[in-house]
Structure formats: structure tokens, C-alpha cells
Amino acid sequence: MKRFIPLFVFLALAGFFYWRIVLIDKGDMPNDIPSVMIDKPAPAFNLPNLYEGKPAFASSGLKGHVTLLNFFASWCVDCRIEHPFLSQLKGHGAVLAGVDYEDKNADGQAWLEKHGNPYDTVVTDKDGRTAINFGLYGVPETYIIDKQGIIRYKQTGPMTPDVIAKTILPLVERLAK
Amino acid sequence: MVAETGHFALILALLVALVQATVPLIGAQRRDAALMAVAGPAAIVQFLLAAAAFFALMYCYVTSDFSVLNVAQNSYSNKPLFYKITGVWGDHEGSMLLWELILTGYAAAVALFGGKLPQGLRTRALAVQSMVSFSFLLFILLTSNPFLRLVPAPLNGQGLNPLLEDPGLAFHPPILYLGYVGFSMAFSFAIAALIEGKVDAAWAHWIRPWSLAAWCFLTLGITGGSWWAYYTLGWGGWWYWDPTENASFMPWLAGTALLHAATVVEKRGTMKAWTVLLAIITFSLSLLGTFLVRSGVLTSVHSFATDPQRGVYILTLLGVVIGGSLALFGLRAPSLKSGALFAPVSREGGLLFGNVFLSAALGTVLLGTLYPLFADALNLGKVSVGPPFFNATFVPIMIPVCIAMPVGALLAWKRGNLQLALKRLLPAFLVAAALAVCVALLMAGQGRFITAAAAVALAAWILVGMLTGLAQQIHFREVPFKTSLQRLLKLPRTFHGMTVAHIGMACVILGITGSTLGRVQNIQIMHIGDTVHISGFDVTLKKVRDDIKGPGYTFSRGTFDVSSHGKPVTVMYPEKKHFTVPPEDTTHAAIRTTLLGDLYVVLAGHDAKGGYITRIYYDPFVVWIFLGGGLFAAGGLLSITDRRHRVGAPQRNNEAAPERKTS
């Protein structure tokens, strides 16, 4: 039987592939994940700033303006894909807040220094508690929170220019009115 | 009309493929020479038909025939001619046609130049190759037909991703595919051998040049792709462990193991089943790569537009080709009796050691690439596996391979003398140790200086170790210099190829170490006249010209004066291009390359107050990565041109046996 092991390994792999393709066919792309948090108030949080001496950011600060809460990390590859497009989110009436997820401050700072810092404020979620409360699946992930502090949209995985132009910005502009 | 001709050529090719896949096989089983003789001409005709289809599509691109859907989606009329041509393989449909062209091209090459091959093996291999070709033609015609018409035809096309408008990248896919698809030949030989139930030295001898050719192209493709990422993406990165990159890297690792294993079969008649399995796995991984990139199963930076229907078809194709061949392997493997036993301390022992570790390394890359899929399926959440995983698993597995490399090359076949080999490697060890101490002292206190010292020592160990092997072969300093030189010229080219390729590994290690551990980066907003100091250079922003017109884009060009200790060194012109169709910005770094390190300047944009965002890096030794990749390919090429590959079946050459050492 030993000589059939490669075949069995391959068949198991093929099974996984088939399962994934069937899901894609049903419209479930590897990147979209339904969230139970949509239309619910953002969970309470109070996160320290990534840079010492700068102000913290708490859920009480969500009221009165639209917030784009973007979870990222210096160790995340997909964040690098999304990062150049973050600047496109500016100037549409929303506060762009970055949350450095399960990361060392120095690494997060170095990463932003390397790739540019588009955020209005950057805080850090070192133990990932806030991320758990938000129901984070992985990084990058972005939440659009309205003026009342209610989550209106969640983007799992990197935001592409297409998603930004067609989905995110129209929603932000509508909520900011 | 031309599009219809191309379409028709594809259908004819499908019919020829069907004939070539069946008739010669029946002939070979019945030993009917007339039926077997069909294989060669059929392979050539099939290649000509695929070429006709390919050039028909190219014609549609060159003439900007937007009534062809594929052209309308990927081209536009005022694109430079060069990019109209290379745009043929810029999208899914066209690149599948290129796949098919290369697949039939290899078969035609075997038909034309494989006259010395044993007839049964040649006939069966061509038939198997044609089965693969048939599946691909069916795939193209059913789900990816590039000749579909669009009514009414639009006035202009939608353009090509501007990142792809780059002379380097234009040739990247063809070279990569020559590698990927080239392994189909080793695969077809392996399946033919399983059908015949015979794997011998002659078989190993014949798959080597074809695998080497594929391996050289794949090496060049990967190196070129990495270099392209380095100079266009503007972040100075050259490898991201992205699924698409891994998709080309996995067949490379398997192919490297295959080349080494085939040597053992050829020399010692053992490790036969393993070599056949590797030939199957290498091509299977090429197919898997194609599937992963095009089915949307994994998310990646450079995916093609994905389509589940295509995914199902490729998966079925994978199931038939890979599943079928592995089942055949399971059934026939017992007939591949291995001949000689061998002592663990021997050349073949060293090659086996390398094979085990290369396979383990391959396993980690496969696991890391597919892990997001498994985790998702088993409800462990959606995850991204990044460089930390690969650096923590792949790199440590490769270290023993690198340490063993010069040792294995110094061991004799059958039974080697480890003590003697190690004694000969004493100078290499001393040079490595001395360099490690120097590096450690130079960098003491800086982060990870011990890692840097160890990596430099490893590179020196391989370099000096391989040169020691060469010196031993030519009896350097034991006989007069002139005699040594004569011996050097008489050494088989496979030996030179092995030495050159392994030295390439030393270069790659040096480059990776320098650029990952020694990199300096400055990101800042500069105004005209500002100077940035970096690694002994003073980089001054002199001026920026905006809105310069180029073909299909406008661009800004910065002028940076670079001086070192007050002396002018060079002037650098990084650019930022803005494309109109489709609207997209790309940066073009200005790079000053020297063997010691690259100065890398990017004009990233400007702020509202008249300042310019610039990224300036200094990357020590980074060019050695690409030079090392070049040496890999050069070594492979040297090996292909060895006399043995031109004169036909191998003979056990007792007189020169100790010199017949191959990589």
C-alpha cells in the first residue's frame, strides 16, 4: 500500500480544492466572510497610541463622525497589498484609524515608516482583545463605523482600488452626510 | 477571418492530439512499426497547428481587431507595437495558448532531435505528451477560447495592466512557461517508463537534458520575476512568498531534486522509483501552480481573473493527469527494481541526503501555501501565511543541504571516504571561520550580526568547498600547472556545470543575507535642494519635472545628484508614471547597482506643500541574488552541452569513471 500513498495524498488535496471551488461557485470567495457585527454598535475599547505620548483612542471617540477602523500588522503580507490604497480613503469626511494588531510597537512603527503612514491616528491592540470583540478573522480587516458608533460594513482581506471606489467610498460619503 | 482560422487550427490540433495520444501507444504495445511511426510526424503537425493558432491571435492583437473579445479586453489601439505583441500572453486565454504552444513545441523537439532515443520510449513519451496536450486543447476550446467574437466591436480596447508594460515582464511568462511546461517532457518519459516497466541508465540519461532545459528556463523565469519585482514594485523587495511565487518555486525545488536523483539512476541504477515519482511530482506541481493561480482557490497579488467553471475543469484535468499517473505509479512501482545497494557515505548517499532535505523544504512551501485553504476548510478561521512561517521552516531545512553540498561533491561513488573529504575541506572551513569572525567583529552590536556571520561563512564554505573539488579533479599543485590546465579543459561539462551552479548557491546566500540583514532605508518628504545621507552617500534632490508625455501615459521624473565624501558619483532619475488606459500609477525606481550594494531611489509622490515623498534604500549585495540565479542557469546550460548528451546512449566508461561526476 505504501506506493499508493502519493495518490492518496493527492486525492485528499483534490478534495479540498473541490470543496473550495464549489463554495466559490456559490459566491463565497476565499476573502468574504459574513459578519454578525454588521448594524450592531462597535464593542467598547480603549487602545493606547502606537507612539508613546500621543493620545489613546477609545470607543467613546467614535461618536459624531464616520470612522474607518483598519486592522493591520507588520507581519501581515496582505496588508502590504492594501496599504498603498489607504491614502485614497482620505478626504471623504471619515477618520482613518489604524489598529496595529498583535504586534510589537517598534515593528509597527518601523513598518509604517517603511510603507508610509496614512492614518489619522494609529493605536495598538497588543493582546488582540479588541480584535476578538470585533470578531476579527485575520488581518487586514476594515470596519466602517457610522456617526452613532454602529458598524455598517466590514471588509475582510485587503481593500482593492475597485472595492474602495465602488463600495467603501460611496458608503462613507452617504454616512458622512 | 484570421480569428476563425486560429480557432480552426486549434480544433485540428485537438484531433491530431487524439490520434497522437492513442495510435502510437497501440503500436508500441503491438510492436507495430507503422503505427509507432505516427508519433513523430503527428507531434510536428500538432506543433505547427498550435503555432498557427498562436500567430493568428498575435495578428488580431497587432491589427487591434477589437471584434475579438480577448483583444478588446486586453489591448488598445495606441499601445506600442511591442506591447501589443507581448499582450498576447498577458491574460488568461492567451497565456493558455502559449502553454499549449510550448507543450507541443517540446514534443516536436523530441520528434526532431530525439532520433537516438530507444524507439519504444520515444513513441510512448510522445503519446503521453499528447494526452496532456489534448486535455489542454480541450480546456482552451471549452472554457478559454481566445478567438470568441464580440458584436458589436468597440472602438477601442480596455488596455493592459500597465505594470505588465515592461520589457522585462513581457518576456517573463514565456520563459517561466518554458520551464513549467518543460517538465512535461520528464513527466512523459516517466509515464512511458512506467508503461514499459523499465527504468535504466539509458532512461535517466535521456530525461536529464530535457529536465535540465526546463530547469534552466524555470530558474531564469523565477530570477527574472524576482528582479522585476525588485525594480518595478518600488519597495526593494525581491521575494514575498506569495502563492503565485510559490507556485513557480515548488516545481523548481522538485525539479532540482529530480536532476540530482536522475544522476543516481544513471550512475548507479538505484533510487529508480523515487526518480520516477519526482518526475511525476515536478510536473504535477507545475499543473497545480497553474490551477492555484487561475481558479481563485487562493488569493494572491497577481491572480488572473478567476472563474469557477475554469477551476472545475482544471481540477478535473489535474485529477486525470496527476491522479492517473500516481495510480499508475502505485501499480507499476514494484516492477522498478533498484539495482545496487550503496553505503551511506558515498556520492549517491550525499545526493540522497540532498534529495530528502529538498523534499522536506518543498513540503514546507506546499504546506505554507495551502495552509489558508486547509484552515478555512477545517473551520480554523481565515489566515494569511507570510514570510515569518517560511523563514522559520524553509531556511533551516536548506542549511544542511548547503553544508553537505561540498562534502557530497568530494565523495566517490559507491563508497566514499568521509575523513578524507573533510580533510580536503579544511581550507574551506578555515576560510569560512575567518570570514565569520571578520563579519562578526565588523558588525558587532548590530542586530542579528551572528546570523549574518554564519550566513557569510556558509557562502564561503560552499564557494571554497566547490573550488576544492575542482582543484582535486585537476590535481592542482600535484602535477605541473600546464597539466592541470589540460585536465581542466578535459573535464566533462557536467562537472563544470555542477561547480558553477553550486557556486551560484553561495552567491544567492550572500545576496539574501546582505539585503535582509544589512538593508538601510530612509523614507522622507524632500524639497528641492534637500540632501539625504545614507550609507556613505549624499543624495540631493535637484529638480522634478512633472507631466512629461510618454506613449499612453504621462510621467514625472526626479533628478537626484549622488555624491560620496564630496565627490560626485552619479545622477539618478526615478520616475512615476500615470497611465490613462486603465488609470493606474506605477513607480520606476532609479537603481545604481554595484557588486557591493544597490542605491535605490523612488519618487513616490508629492504632498500638498510642494514636497516630494521619496524612498531611498541601500541594499548591500542584493545583485548577488540575481547573479546567483544566473549562475544556476549557466551551470545547467553547461551541463546540457556535455558531450554525453550529444553522442547518445551512455556507456559505462571505466577508464574515466572517477572523473564522471555530475551535479
CSV table of N, CA and C in Angstrom, one decimal, chain B residues 5-52:
chain,number,residue,atom,x,y,z
B,5,THR,N,-9.6,31.3,-38.5
B,5,THR,CA,-8.5,30.3,-38.9
B,5,THR,C,-7.8,29.8,-37.7
B,6,GLY,N,-7.5,30.7,-36.7
B,6,GLY,CA,-6.9,30.3,-35.5
B,6,GLY,C,-7.7,29.3,-34.7
B,7,HIS,N,-9.0,29.6,-34.6
B,7,HIS,CA,-9.9,28.7,-33.9
B,7,HIS,C,-9.9,27.3,-34.6
B,8,PHE,N,-10.0,27.3,-35.9
B,8,PHE,CA,-10.0,26.1,-36.7
B,8,PHE,C,-8.7,25.3,-36.5
B,9,ALA,N,-7.6,26.0,-36.4
B,9,ALA,CA,-6.3,25.3,-36.2
B,9,ALA,C,-6.3,24.6,-34.9
B,10,LEU,N,-6.9,25.3,-33.9
B,10,LEU,CA,-7.0,24.6,-32.5
B,10,LEU,C,-7.8,23.4,-32.6
B,11,ILE,N,-8.9,23.4,-33.3
B,11,ILE,CA,-9.7,22.2,-33.4
B,11,ILE,C,-9.0,21.1,-34.1
B,12,LEU,N,-8.3,21.4,-35.2
B,12,LEU,CA,-7.5,20.4,-35.9
B,12,LEU,C,-6.4,19.8,-35.0
B,13,ALA,N,-5.8,20.7,-34.2
B,13,ALA,CA,-4.7,20.3,-33.3
B,13,ALA,C,-5.3,19.3,-32.3
B,14,LEU,N,-6.5,19.5,-31.8
B,14,LEU,CA,-7.2,18.6,-30.9
B,14,LEU,C,-7.3,17.2,-31.5
B,15,LEU,N,-7.7,17.2,-32.8
B,15,LEU,CA,-7.9,15.9,-33.4
B,15,LEU,C,-6.6,15.2,-33.6
B,16,VAL,N,-5.5,16.0,-34.0
B,16,VAL,CA,-4.2,15.4,-34.2
B,16,VAL,C,-3.7,14.8,-32.8
B,17,ALA,N,-4.0,15.6,-31.8
B,17,ALA,CA,-3.6,15.2,-30.4
B,17,ALA,C,-4.2,13.9,-30.0
B,18,LEU,N,-5.5,13.7,-30.4
B,18,LEU,CA,-6.2,12.5,-30.1
B,18,LEU,C,-5.5,11.3,-30.8
B,19,VAL,N,-5.2,11.5,-32.1
B,19,VAL,CA,-4.5,10.4,-32.8
B,19,VAL,C,-3.1,10.1,-32.2
B,20,GLN,N,-2.4,11.2,-31.9
B,20,GLN,CA,-1.0,11.0,-31.4
B,20,GLN,C,-1.0,10.4,-30.0
B,21,ALA,N,-2.1,10.6,-29.3
B,21,ALA,CA,-2.1,10.0,-27.9
B,21,ALA,C,-2.5,8.5,-27.9
B,22,THR,N,-3.1,8.0,-29.0
B,22,THR,CA,-3.6,6.7,-29.0
B,22,THR,C,-2.9,5.7,-30.0
B,23,VAL,N,-2.8,6.1,-31.2
B,23,VAL,CA,-2.3,5.2,-32.3
B,23,VAL,C,-0.9,4.7,-31.9
B,24,PRO,N,0.1,5.7,-31.6
B,24,PRO,CA,1.4,5.2,-31.4
B,24,PRO,C,1.5,4.3,-30.1
B,25,LEU,N,0.6,4.5,-29.2
B,25,LEU,CA,0.6,3.7,-27.9
B,25,LEU,C,0.2,2.3,-28.3
B,26,ILE,N,-0.8,2.2,-29.1
B,26,ILE,CA,-1.3,0.8,-29.5
B,26,ILE,C,-0.2,0.2,-30.3
B,27,GLY,N,0.5,1.0,-31.2
B,27,GLY,CA,1.6,0.5,-32.0
B,27,GLY,C,2.7,-0.1,-31.1
B,28,ALA,N,3.0,0.7,-30.0
B,28,ALA,CA,4.1,0.3,-29.2
B,28,ALA,C,3.8,-1.0,-28.4
B,29,GLN,N,2.5,-1.2,-28.0
B,29,GLN,CA,2.1,-2.4,-27.3
B,29,GLN,C,2.2,-3.6,-28.3
B,30,ARG,N,1.8,-3.3,-29.5
B,30,ARG,CA,1.7,-4.5,-30.5
B,30,ARG,C,3.0,-4.6,-31.3
B,31,ARG,N,4.0,-3.7,-31.0
B,31,ARG,CA,5.3,-3.7,-31.7
B,31,ARG,C,5.0,-3.5,-33.2
B,32,ASP,N,4.1,-2.6,-33.5
B,32,ASP,CA,3.8,-2.4,-34.9
B,32,ASP,C,4.5,-1.1,-35.4
B,33,ALA,N,5.5,-1.3,-36.2
B,33,ALA,CA,6.4,-0.1,-36.5
B,33,ALA,C,5.6,1.0,-37.2
B,34,ALA,N,4.6,0.6,-38.1
B,34,ALA,CA,3.9,1.6,-38.9
B,34,ALA,C,3.1,2.5,-37.9
B,35,LEU,N,2.4,1.9,-37.0
B,35,LEU,CA,1.6,2.7,-36.0
B,35,LEU,C,2.5,3.5,-35.2
B,36,MET,N,3.6,3.0,-34.7
B,36,MET,CA,4.6,3.8,-33.9
B,36,MET,C,5.1,5.0,-34.6
B,37,ALA,N,5.3,4.8,-35.9
B,37,ALA,CA,5.9,5.9,-36.7
B,37,ALA,C,5.0,7.1,-36.8
B,38,VAL,N,3.7,7.0,-36.4
B,38,VAL,CA,2.8,8.1,-36.5
B,38,VAL,C,3.2,9.2,-35.5
B,39,ALA,N,3.8,8.8,-34.4
B,39,ALA,CA,4.1,9.7,-33.3
B,39,ALA,C,4.9,11.0,-33.7
B,40,GLY,N,6.0,10.7,-34.4
B,40,GLY,CA,6.9,11.8,-34.7
B,40,GLY,C,6.2,12.9,-35.6
B,41,PRO,N,5.7,12.5,-36.8
B,41,PRO,CA,5.1,13.5,-37.7
B,41,PRO,C,3.9,14.2,-37.0
B,42,ALA,N,3.1,13.4,-36.3
B,42,ALA,CA,1.9,14.0,-35.6
B,42,ALA,C,2.4,15.1,-34.6
B,43,ALA,N,3.5,14.8,-33.9
B,43,ALA,CA,3.9,15.8,-32.9
B,43,ALA,C,4.3,17.1,-33.7
B,44,ILE,N,4.9,17.0,-34.8
B,44,ILE,CA,5.4,18.2,-35.6
B,44,ILE,C,4.1,18.9,-36.1
B,45,VAL,N,3.2,18.1,-36.7
B,45,VAL,CA,2.0,18.8,-37.2
B,45,VAL,C,1.2,19.5,-36.1
B,46,GLN,N,1.1,18.8,-34.9
B,46,GLN,CA,0.4,19.4,-33.8
B,46,GLN,C,1.0,20.8,-33.4
B,47,PHE,N,2.4,20.8,-33.4
B,47,PHE,CA,3.1,22.0,-33.0
B,47,PHE,C,2.8,23.1,-34.1
B,48,LEU,N,2.8,22.7,-35.3
B,48,LEU,CA,2.6,23.7,-36.4
B,48,LEU,C,1.2,24.3,-36.3
B,49,LEU,N,0.2,23.4,-35.9
B,49,LEU,CA,-1.2,23.9,-35.8
B,49,LEU,C,-1.3,24.9,-34.6
B,50,ALA,N,-0.6,24.5,-33.5
B,50,ALA,CA,-0.7,25.4,-32.3
B,50,ALA,C,0.0,26.7,-32.6
B,51,ALA,N,1.1,26.6,-33.4
B,51,ALA,CA,1.8,27.9,-33.7
B,51,ALA,C,0.9,28.7,-34.6
B,52,ALA,N,0.1,28.1,-35.5
B,52,ALA,CA,-0.8,28.8,-36.4
B,52,ALA,C,-1.8,29.5,-35.6
